[in-house]
């Protein structure tokens, strides 16, 4: 089970045009790829060099498939895929690549991750 700390921060709330204390999750450092590989290596007893090679290959495969229009299901973690915003037209003959306004990478967490997020313990940092 996870644990997150929240801390109050004074900020302007535009909707009510007033300053209020808003609870924000405390953000810790960003875990780099080599730290992730090192941790996974220790917990799986797979040599770090082997795990690094596998990680790089998986990253490359995810990029390849997602950038070619596929969704990639990472099991318990979730799914990555391309998301687009485009203009609508009244006639199918008007459809063209120029109608696409924006392309992004989307992530949809799995039901298991959503359930784990709902169970995270939240406490106040003083």
Short mmCIF file of N, CA, C and O in Angstrom, two decimals:
data_model
loop_
_atom_site.label_atom_id
_atom_site.label_comp_id
_atom_site.label_asym_id
_atom_site.label_seq_id
_atom_site.Cartn_x
_atom_site.Cartn_y
_atom_site.Cartn_z
N UNK A 1 0.84 -1.18 0.00
CA UNK A 1 0.00 0.00 0.00
C UNK A 1 0.88 1.23 0.00
O UNK A 1 1.93 1.27 0.63
N UNK A 2 0.47 2.25 -0.71
CA UNK A 2 1.22 3.49 -0.81
C UNK A 2 0.86 4.48 0.28
O UNK A 2 -0.11 4.32 1.01
N UNK A 3 1.68 5.53 0.36
CA UNK A 3 1.44 6.59 1.33
C UNK A 3 1.86 7.92 0.72
O UNK A 3 2.94 8.02 0.13
N UNK A 4 1.02 8.91 0.85
CA UNK A 4 1.30 10.24 0.32
C UNK A 4 1.08 11.25 1.43
O UNK A 4 0.14 11.12 2.22
N UNK A 5 1.95 12.27 1.47
CA UNK A 5 1.78 13.35 2.43
C UNK A 5 1.26 14.57 1.69
O UNK A 5 1.61 14.81 0.55
N UNK A 6 0.41 15.34 2.37
CA UNK A 6 -0.07 16.59 1.82
C UNK A 6 0.35 17.74 2.72
O UNK A 6 0.51 17.58 3.92
N UNK A 7 0.54 18.90 2.09
CA UNK A 7 0.94 20.09 2.82
C UNK A 7 0.08 21.24 2.30
O UNK A 7 -0.20 21.32 1.10
N UNK A 8 -0.32 22.14 3.20
CA UNK A 8 -1.13 23.29 2.81
C UNK A 8 -0.28 24.40 2.20
O UNK A 8 0.82 24.66 2.67
N UNK A 9 -0.80 25.03 1.16
CA UNK A 9 -0.11 26.14 0.52
C UNK A 9 -1.13 27.23 0.19
O UNK A 9 -2.18 26.95 -0.40
N UNK A 10 -0.82 28.47 0.57
CA UNK A 10 -1.71 29.58 0.28
C UNK A 10 -1.61 29.91 -1.21
O UNK A 10 -0.52 30.01 -1.77
N UNK A 11 -2.78 30.02 -1.85
CA UNK A 11 -2.80 30.40 -3.26
C UNK A 11 -4.13 31.06 -3.59
O UNK A 11 -5.11 30.91 -2.86
N UNK A 12 -4.13 31.77 -4.69
CA UNK A 12 -5.35 32.41 -5.15
C UNK A 12 -6.24 31.38 -5.84
O UNK A 12 -5.77 30.62 -6.69
N UNK A 13 -7.51 31.36 -5.47
CA UNK A 13 -8.49 30.47 -6.10
C UNK A 13 -9.34 31.36 -7.01
O UNK A 13 -10.16 32.15 -6.54
N UNK A 14 -9.11 31.24 -8.31
CA UNK A 14 -9.73 32.15 -9.28
C UNK A 14 -11.25 32.09 -9.28
O UNK A 14 -11.91 33.11 -9.43
N UNK A 15 -11.82 30.93 -9.10
CA UNK A 15 -13.28 30.76 -9.17
C UNK A 15 -13.99 31.63 -8.15
O UNK A 15 -15.03 32.20 -8.43
N UNK A 16 -13.40 31.75 -6.95
CA UNK A 16 -14.02 32.57 -5.90
C UNK A 16 -13.28 33.89 -5.70
O UNK A 16 -13.64 34.67 -4.83
N UNK A 17 -12.22 34.10 -6.48
CA UNK A 17 -11.42 35.33 -6.42
C UNK A 17 -10.99 35.65 -4.99
O UNK A 17 -11.23 36.74 -4.47
N UNK A 18 -10.36 34.66 -4.35
CA UNK A 18 -9.90 34.84 -2.98
C UNK A 18 -8.70 33.93 -2.73
O UNK A 18 -8.49 32.95 -3.46
N UNK A 19 -7.92 34.27 -1.72
CA UNK A 19 -6.79 33.43 -1.32
C UNK A 19 -7.26 32.39 -0.32
O UNK A 19 -7.98 32.72 0.63
N UNK A 20 -6.84 31.16 -0.53
CA UNK A 20 -7.20 30.05 0.36
C UNK A 20 -5.99 29.13 0.50
O UNK A 20 -5.11 29.09 -0.35
N UNK A 21 -5.99 28.36 1.59
CA UNK A 21 -4.96 27.34 1.77
C UNK A 21 -5.45 26.08 1.06
O UNK A 21 -6.53 25.58 1.35
N UNK A 22 -4.64 25.61 0.13
CA UNK A 22 -5.00 24.43 -0.67
C UNK A 22 -4.04 23.30 -0.32
O UNK A 22 -2.82 23.50 -0.25
N UNK A 23 -4.58 22.11 -0.08
CA UNK A 23 -3.74 20.94 0.21
C UNK A 23 -3.13 20.42 -1.08
O UNK A 23 -3.83 20.22 -2.07
N UNK A 24 -1.83 20.25 -1.09
CA UNK A 24 -1.12 19.72 -2.26
C UNK A 24 -0.30 18.51 -1.83
O UNK A 24 0.31 18.50 -0.77
N UNK A 25 -0.26 17.51 -2.68
CA UNK A 25 0.58 16.34 -2.41
C UNK A 25 2.04 16.76 -2.45
O UNK A 25 2.45 17.52 -3.33
N UNK A 26 2.81 16.29 -1.47
CA UNK A 26 4.25 16.55 -1.44
C UNK A 26 4.87 15.72 -2.55
O UNK A 26 4.68 14.50 -2.62
N UNK A 27 5.61 16.38 -3.44
CA UNK A 27 6.23 15.68 -4.57
C UNK A 27 7.68 15.38 -4.22
O UNK A 27 8.43 16.27 -3.84
N UNK A 28 8.02 14.14 -4.33
CA UNK A 28 9.39 13.73 -4.05
C UNK A 28 10.21 13.80 -5.34
O UNK A 28 9.72 14.22 -6.37
N UNK A 29 11.43 13.35 -5.28
CA UNK A 29 12.30 13.41 -6.45
C UNK A 29 11.78 12.51 -7.58
O UNK A 29 10.97 11.63 -7.36
N UNK A 30 12.28 12.77 -8.77
CA UNK A 30 11.97 11.93 -9.91
C UNK A 30 12.96 10.77 -9.94
O UNK A 30 14.17 10.98 -9.88
N UNK A 31 12.45 9.56 -10.00
CA UNK A 31 13.30 8.36 -10.04
C UNK A 31 13.78 8.19 -11.48
O UNK A 31 12.97 8.08 -12.40
N UNK A 32 15.07 8.21 -11.67
CA UNK A 32 15.67 8.07 -13.01
C UNK A 32 15.66 6.60 -13.44
O UNK A 32 15.55 5.69 -12.61
N UNK A 33 15.82 6.38 -14.73
CA UNK A 33 15.80 5.03 -15.29
C UNK A 33 16.84 4.11 -14.68
O UNK A 33 16.56 2.95 -14.39
N UNK A 34 18.06 4.62 -14.45
CA UNK A 34 19.11 3.77 -13.88
C UNK A 34 18.81 3.39 -12.43
O UNK A 34 19.14 2.29 -11.99
N UNK A 35 18.14 4.27 -11.68
CA UNK A 35 17.74 3.95 -10.31
C UNK A 35 16.67 2.86 -10.32
O UNK A 35 16.69 1.96 -9.48
N UNK A 36 15.75 2.97 -11.26
CA UNK A 36 14.69 1.97 -11.39
C UNK A 36 15.28 0.60 -11.72
O UNK A 36 14.91 -0.41 -11.12
N UNK A 37 16.21 0.58 -12.66
CA UNK A 37 16.87 -0.67 -13.06
C UNK A 37 17.64 -1.25 -11.89
O UNK A 37 17.58 -2.46 -11.63
N UNK A 38 18.35 -0.41 -11.14
CA UNK A 38 19.12 -0.87 -10.00
C UNK A 38 18.21 -1.49 -8.94
O UNK A 38 18.49 -2.57 -8.40
N UNK A 39 17.11 -0.85 -8.64
CA UNK A 39 16.15 -1.37 -7.65
C UNK A 39 15.56 -2.70 -8.12
O UNK A 39 15.50 -3.66 -7.36
N UNK A 40 15.13 -2.74 -9.39
CA UNK A 40 14.55 -3.97 -9.94
C UNK A 40 15.58 -5.10 -9.96
O UNK A 40 15.25 -6.26 -9.69
N UNK A 41 16.83 -4.77 -10.25
CA UNK A 41 17.90 -5.76 -10.28
C UNK A 41 18.09 -6.39 -8.89
O UNK A 41 18.22 -7.61 -8.77
N UNK A 42 18.10 -5.54 -7.87
CA UNK A 42 18.29 -6.04 -6.51
C UNK A 42 17.12 -6.91 -6.05
O UNK A 42 17.32 -7.93 -5.40
N UNK A 43 15.90 -6.50 -6.41
CA UNK A 43 14.74 -7.25 -5.94
C UNK A 43 14.48 -8.52 -6.76
O UNK A 43 13.82 -9.44 -6.28
N UNK A 44 15.03 -8.59 -7.98
CA UNK A 44 14.79 -9.77 -8.82
C UNK A 44 16.00 -10.68 -8.94
O UNK A 44 15.89 -11.77 -9.49
N UNK A 45 17.15 -10.22 -8.47
CA UNK A 45 18.42 -10.96 -8.56
C UNK A 45 18.83 -11.21 -10.01
O UNK A 45 19.49 -12.19 -10.32
N UNK A 46 18.41 -10.31 -10.90
CA UNK A 46 18.85 -10.34 -12.30
C UNK A 46 19.98 -9.33 -12.42
O UNK A 46 19.87 -8.22 -11.91
N UNK A 47 21.09 -9.69 -13.07
CA UNK A 47 22.20 -8.75 -13.20
C UNK A 47 21.74 -7.42 -13.80
O UNK A 47 20.93 -7.38 -14.73
N UNK A 48 22.28 -6.32 -13.25
CA UNK A 48 21.87 -4.99 -13.67
C UNK A 48 22.06 -4.77 -15.18
O UNK A 48 21.21 -4.18 -15.84
N UNK A 49 23.17 -5.25 -15.73
CA UNK A 49 23.44 -5.07 -17.17
C UNK A 49 22.38 -5.77 -18.01
O UNK A 49 21.92 -5.24 -19.03
N UNK A 50 21.98 -6.96 -17.60
CA UNK A 50 20.95 -7.71 -18.32
C UNK A 50 19.62 -6.98 -18.25
O UNK A 50 18.92 -6.83 -19.26
N UNK A 51 19.29 -6.53 -17.05
CA UNK A 51 18.02 -5.83 -16.86
C UNK A 51 18.00 -4.50 -17.61
O UNK A 51 16.98 -4.12 -18.19
N UNK A 52 19.13 -3.81 -17.66
CA UNK A 52 19.22 -2.55 -18.41
C UNK A 52 18.98 -2.80 -19.90
O UNK A 52 18.22 -2.06 -20.54
N UNK A 53 19.60 -3.84 -20.44
CA UNK A 53 19.40 -4.17 -21.86
C UNK A 53 17.93 -4.49 -22.14
O UNK A 53 17.37 -4.03 -23.14
N UNK A 54 17.30 -5.23 -21.25
CA UNK A 54 15.88 -5.57 -21.41
C UNK A 54 15.02 -4.31 -21.32
O UNK A 54 14.09 -4.13 -22.12
N UNK A 55 15.32 -3.45 -20.37
CA UNK A 55 14.56 -2.21 -20.19
C UNK A 55 14.64 -1.33 -21.44
O UNK A 55 13.62 -0.81 -21.91
N UNK A 56 15.83 -1.18 -21.99
CA UNK A 56 16.00 -0.38 -23.20
C UNK A 56 15.22 -0.98 -24.37
O UNK A 56 14.62 -0.26 -25.16
N UNK A 57 15.23 -2.31 -24.47
CA UNK A 57 14.50 -2.98 -25.55
C UNK A 57 12.99 -2.79 -25.38
O UNK A 57 12.28 -2.54 -26.37
N UNK A 58 12.49 -2.87 -24.15
CA UNK A 58 11.06 -2.67 -23.90
C UNK A 58 10.66 -1.23 -24.20
O UNK A 58 9.63 -0.98 -24.83
N UNK A 59 11.49 -0.27 -23.79
CA UNK A 59 11.21 1.14 -24.10
C UNK A 59 11.12 1.35 -25.61
O UNK A 59 10.24 2.05 -26.10
N UNK A 60 12.06 0.79 -26.33
CA UNK A 60 12.08 0.92 -27.78
C UNK A 60 10.83 0.30 -28.40
O UNK A 60 10.22 0.88 -29.31
N UNK A 61 10.44 -0.87 -27.90
CA UNK A 61 9.25 -1.55 -28.43
C UNK A 61 7.99 -0.73 -28.16
O UNK A 61 7.13 -0.58 -29.04
N UNK A 62 7.87 -0.17 -26.95
CA UNK A 62 6.71 0.66 -26.62
C UNK A 62 6.65 1.86 -27.55
O UNK A 62 5.60 2.16 -28.13
N UNK A 63 7.78 2.54 -27.72
CA UNK A 63 7.82 3.70 -28.62
C UNK A 63 7.42 3.31 -30.04
O UNK A 63 6.61 4.00 -30.67
N UNK A 64 7.98 2.22 -30.53
CA UNK A 64 7.69 1.78 -31.89
C UNK A 64 6.19 1.55 -32.09
O UNK A 64 5.58 2.06 -33.04
N UNK A 65 5.59 0.77 -31.20
CA UNK A 65 4.18 0.42 -31.36
C UNK A 65 3.27 1.63 -31.17
O UNK A 65 2.35 1.86 -31.96
N UNK A 66 3.51 2.42 -30.12
CA UNK A 66 2.66 3.59 -29.87
C UNK A 66 2.75 4.59 -31.01
O UNK A 66 1.74 5.11 -31.48
N UNK A 67 3.97 4.86 -31.49
CA UNK A 67 4.14 5.84 -32.56
C UNK A 67 3.63 5.34 -33.92
O UNK A 67 3.56 6.11 -34.87
N UNK A 68 3.27 4.08 -33.98
CA UNK A 68 2.67 3.53 -35.20
C UNK A 68 1.19 3.23 -35.01
O UNK A 68 0.61 2.41 -35.73
N UNK A 69 0.57 3.89 -34.02
CA UNK A 69 -0.88 3.83 -33.86
C UNK A 69 -1.45 2.74 -32.98
O UNK A 69 -2.67 2.62 -32.86
N UNK A 70 -0.60 1.94 -32.37
CA UNK A 70 -1.08 0.87 -31.50
C UNK A 70 -1.23 1.36 -30.07
O UNK A 70 -0.61 2.33 -29.66
N UNK A 71 -2.04 0.66 -29.29
CA UNK A 71 -2.07 0.84 -27.85
C UNK A 71 -1.24 -0.29 -27.26
O UNK A 71 -1.29 -1.42 -27.75
N UNK A 72 -0.46 0.04 -26.24
CA UNK A 72 0.40 -0.97 -25.61
C UNK A 72 -0.12 -1.22 -24.19
O UNK A 72 -0.13 -0.32 -23.36
N UNK A 73 -0.56 -2.44 -23.96
CA UNK A 73 -1.10 -2.84 -22.66
C UNK A 73 0.04 -3.36 -21.80
O UNK A 73 0.66 -4.37 -22.12
N UNK A 74 0.32 -2.66 -20.70
CA UNK A 74 1.39 -3.06 -19.79
C UNK A 74 0.83 -3.78 -18.57
O UNK A 74 1.35 -3.65 -17.45
N UNK A 75 -0.22 -4.54 -18.78
CA UNK A 75 -0.78 -5.38 -17.72
C UNK A 75 -1.26 -4.61 -16.51
O UNK A 75 -2.07 -3.71 -16.63
N UNK A 76 -0.72 -4.95 -15.35
CA UNK A 76 -1.15 -4.35 -14.09
C UNK A 76 -0.92 -2.84 -14.04
O UNK A 76 -1.52 -2.14 -13.25
N UNK A 77 -0.02 -2.32 -14.87
CA UNK A 77 0.32 -0.91 -14.86
C UNK A 77 -0.71 -0.06 -15.60
O UNK A 77 -1.22 0.91 -15.07
N UNK A 78 -1.02 -0.42 -16.82
CA UNK A 78 -1.98 0.34 -17.61
C UNK A 78 -1.66 0.28 -19.09
O UNK A 78 -0.87 -0.56 -19.52
N UNK A 79 -2.23 1.20 -19.87
CA UNK A 79 -2.10 1.18 -21.32
C UNK A 79 -1.65 2.55 -21.84
O UNK A 79 -2.18 3.58 -21.42
N UNK A 80 -0.67 2.53 -22.75
CA UNK A 80 -0.22 3.72 -23.45
C UNK A 80 -0.76 3.71 -24.87
O UNK A 80 -0.86 2.64 -25.48
N UNK A 81 -1.07 4.89 -25.40
CA UNK A 81 -1.51 4.97 -26.79
C UNK A 81 -1.57 6.42 -27.25
O UNK A 81 -1.51 7.35 -26.45
N UNK A 82 -1.71 6.60 -28.55
CA UNK A 82 -1.82 7.92 -29.14
C UNK A 82 -3.23 8.46 -28.90
O UNK A 82 -4.21 7.73 -29.04
N UNK A 83 -3.28 9.74 -28.56
CA UNK A 83 -4.57 10.43 -28.46
C UNK A 83 -4.49 11.65 -29.38
O UNK A 83 -3.45 12.29 -29.47
N UNK A 84 -5.59 11.92 -30.05
CA UNK A 84 -5.60 13.06 -30.98
C UNK A 84 -6.79 13.96 -30.71
O UNK A 84 -7.81 13.53 -30.17
N UNK A 85 -6.62 15.21 -31.10
CA UNK A 85 -7.74 16.16 -31.15
C UNK A 85 -7.80 16.61 -32.60
O UNK A 85 -6.78 16.96 -33.19
N UNK A 86 -9.00 16.60 -33.15
CA UNK A 86 -9.14 16.97 -34.54
C UNK A 86 -10.42 17.76 -34.76
O UNK A 86 -11.32 17.71 -33.93
N UNK A 87 -10.47 18.48 -35.85
CA UNK A 87 -11.66 19.22 -36.23
C UNK A 87 -12.65 18.26 -36.87
O UNK A 87 -12.25 17.27 -37.49
N UNK A 88 -13.92 18.56 -36.72
CA UNK A 88 -14.97 17.76 -37.35
C UNK A 88 -15.39 18.41 -38.66
O UNK A 88 -15.34 19.63 -38.81
N UNK A 89 -15.79 17.59 -39.61
CA UNK A 89 -16.29 18.09 -40.90
C UNK A 89 -17.64 17.44 -41.17
O UNK A 89 -18.00 16.42 -40.56
N UNK A 90 -18.38 18.01 -42.09
CA UNK A 90 -19.73 17.49 -42.37
C UNK A 90 -19.75 16.38 -43.41
O UNK A 90 -20.70 15.63 -43.48
N UNK A 91 -18.67 16.27 -44.19
CA UNK A 91 -18.65 15.30 -45.28
C UNK A 91 -17.39 14.43 -45.17
O UNK A 91 -16.29 14.95 -44.96
N UNK A 92 -17.54 13.14 -45.35
CA UNK A 92 -16.41 12.21 -45.25
C UNK A 92 -15.32 12.53 -46.27
O UNK A 92 -14.14 12.26 -46.02
N UNK A 93 -15.67 13.12 -47.39
CA UNK A 93 -14.68 13.46 -48.42
C UNK A 93 -13.77 14.60 -47.99
O UNK A 93 -12.72 14.82 -48.59
N UNK A 94 -14.15 15.33 -46.94
CA UNK A 94 -13.35 16.45 -46.45
C UNK A 94 -12.29 16.01 -45.44
O UNK A 94 -11.46 16.81 -45.03
N UNK A 95 -12.33 14.74 -45.03
CA UNK A 95 -11.39 14.25 -44.03
C UNK A 95 -9.97 14.26 -44.60
O UNK A 95 -9.72 13.78 -45.69
N UNK A 96 -9.04 14.86 -43.81
CA UNK A 96 -7.64 14.90 -44.23
C UNK A 96 -6.77 15.02 -42.98
O UNK A 96 -7.25 15.32 -41.88
N UNK A 97 -5.49 14.82 -43.17
CA UNK A 97 -4.53 14.91 -42.06
C UNK A 97 -4.50 16.30 -41.46
O UNK A 97 -4.19 16.46 -40.27
N UNK A 98 -4.82 17.32 -42.24
CA UNK A 98 -4.81 18.70 -41.75
C UNK A 98 -5.86 18.96 -40.66
O UNK A 98 -5.80 19.96 -39.96
N UNK A 99 -6.83 18.07 -40.52
CA UNK A 99 -7.86 18.23 -39.50
C UNK A 99 -7.33 17.89 -38.09
O UNK A 99 -7.93 18.30 -37.10
N UNK A 100 -6.23 17.17 -38.02
CA UNK A 100 -5.66 16.80 -36.71
C UNK A 100 -4.99 18.03 -36.13
O UNK A 100 -4.05 18.58 -36.70
N UNK A 101 -5.49 18.47 -34.96
CA UNK A 101 -4.96 19.68 -34.32
C UNK A 101 -3.83 19.35 -33.35
O UNK A 101 -2.90 20.13 -33.19
N UNK A 102 -3.94 18.20 -32.70
CA UNK A 102 -2.94 17.87 -31.68
C UNK A 102 -2.84 16.36 -31.51
O UNK A 102 -3.83 15.65 -31.56
N UNK A 103 -1.61 15.90 -31.30
CA UNK A 103 -1.35 14.48 -31.02
C UNK A 103 -0.58 14.42 -29.71
O UNK A 103 0.40 15.14 -29.52
N UNK A 104 -1.03 13.57 -28.80
CA UNK A 104 -0.34 13.37 -27.53
C UNK A 104 -0.27 11.88 -27.23
O UNK A 104 -0.94 11.06 -27.87
N UNK A 105 0.54 11.55 -26.25
CA UNK A 105 0.59 10.17 -25.74
C UNK A 105 -0.32 10.11 -24.53
O UNK A 105 -0.21 10.92 -23.61
N UNK A 106 -1.22 9.16 -24.54
CA UNK A 106 -2.14 9.00 -23.43
C UNK A 106 -1.81 7.78 -22.60
O UNK A 106 -1.25 6.80 -23.11
N UNK A 107 -2.12 7.86 -21.33
CA UNK A 107 -1.95 6.72 -20.43
C UNK A 107 -3.25 6.49 -19.69
O UNK A 107 -3.84 7.42 -19.14
N UNK A 108 -3.72 5.26 -19.70
CA UNK A 108 -4.90 4.87 -18.95
C UNK A 108 -4.48 3.83 -17.92
O UNK A 108 -4.01 2.74 -18.29
N UNK A 109 -4.59 4.15 -16.63
CA UNK A 109 -4.18 3.18 -15.62
C UNK A 109 -5.11 1.97 -15.61
O UNK A 109 -6.29 2.08 -15.95
N UNK A 110 -4.56 0.83 -15.21
CA UNK A 110 -5.36 -0.39 -15.13
C UNK A 110 -6.32 -0.30 -13.94
O UNK A 110 -6.16 0.54 -13.05
N UNK A 111 -7.32 -1.16 -13.93
CA UNK A 111 -8.27 -1.21 -12.81
C UNK A 111 -7.53 -1.52 -11.51
O UNK A 111 -7.86 -0.98 -10.45
N UNK A 112 -6.50 -2.35 -11.59
CA UNK A 112 -5.73 -2.71 -10.40
C UNK A 112 -4.98 -1.50 -9.83
O UNK A 112 -4.96 -1.28 -8.62
N UNK A 113 -4.39 -0.69 -10.70
CA UNK A 113 -3.69 0.52 -10.25
C UNK A 113 -4.70 1.53 -9.69
O UNK A 113 -4.44 2.18 -8.68
N UNK A 114 -5.84 1.67 -10.35
CA UNK A 114 -6.87 2.59 -9.86
C UNK A 114 -7.31 2.19 -8.45
O UNK A 114 -7.51 3.03 -7.58
N UNK A 115 -7.46 0.88 -8.24
CA UNK A 115 -7.86 0.37 -6.92
C UNK A 115 -6.76 0.66 -5.89
O UNK A 115 -7.04 1.05 -4.77
N UNK A 116 -5.51 0.47 -6.29
CA UNK A 116 -4.38 0.75 -5.39
C UNK A 116 -4.30 2.24 -5.05
O UNK A 116 -4.02 2.61 -3.91
N UNK A 117 -4.57 3.10 -6.03
CA UNK A 117 -4.56 4.55 -5.79
C UNK A 117 -5.65 4.92 -4.79
O UNK A 117 -5.44 5.74 -3.90
N UNK A 118 -6.81 4.31 -4.94
CA UNK A 118 -7.92 4.58 -4.02
C UNK A 118 -7.60 4.17 -2.59
O UNK A 118 -8.15 4.71 -1.64
N UNK A 119 -6.67 3.23 -2.44
CA UNK A 119 -6.31 2.72 -1.10
C UNK A 119 -5.09 3.42 -0.50
O UNK A 119 -4.66 3.07 0.59
N UNK A 120 -4.53 4.41 -1.20
CA UNK A 120 -3.34 5.10 -0.68
C UNK A 120 -3.69 5.81 0.62
O UNK A 120 -4.73 6.46 0.74
N UNK A 121 -2.80 5.69 1.58
CA UNK A 121 -2.95 6.38 2.87
C UNK A 121 -2.45 7.82 2.70
O UNK A 121 -1.32 8.02 2.24
N UNK A 122 -3.28 8.79 3.04
CA UNK A 122 -2.89 10.19 2.93
C UNK A 122 -2.77 10.78 4.32
O UNK A 122 -3.68 10.64 5.14
N UNK A 123 -1.62 11.42 4.59
CA UNK A 123 -1.44 12.06 5.88
C UNK A 123 -0.93 13.49 5.69
O UNK A 123 -0.38 13.82 4.65
N UNK A 124 -1.14 14.31 6.70
CA UNK A 124 -0.75 15.71 6.63
C UNK A 124 0.68 15.86 7.10
O UNK A 124 1.07 15.35 8.15
N UNK A 125 1.48 16.59 6.31
CA UNK A 125 2.85 16.89 6.70
C UNK A 125 2.83 18.20 7.48
O UNK A 125 2.19 19.16 7.07
N UNK A 126 3.51 18.22 8.58
CA UNK A 126 3.52 19.41 9.42
C UNK A 126 4.72 20.26 9.14
O UNK A 126 5.73 19.86 8.76
#
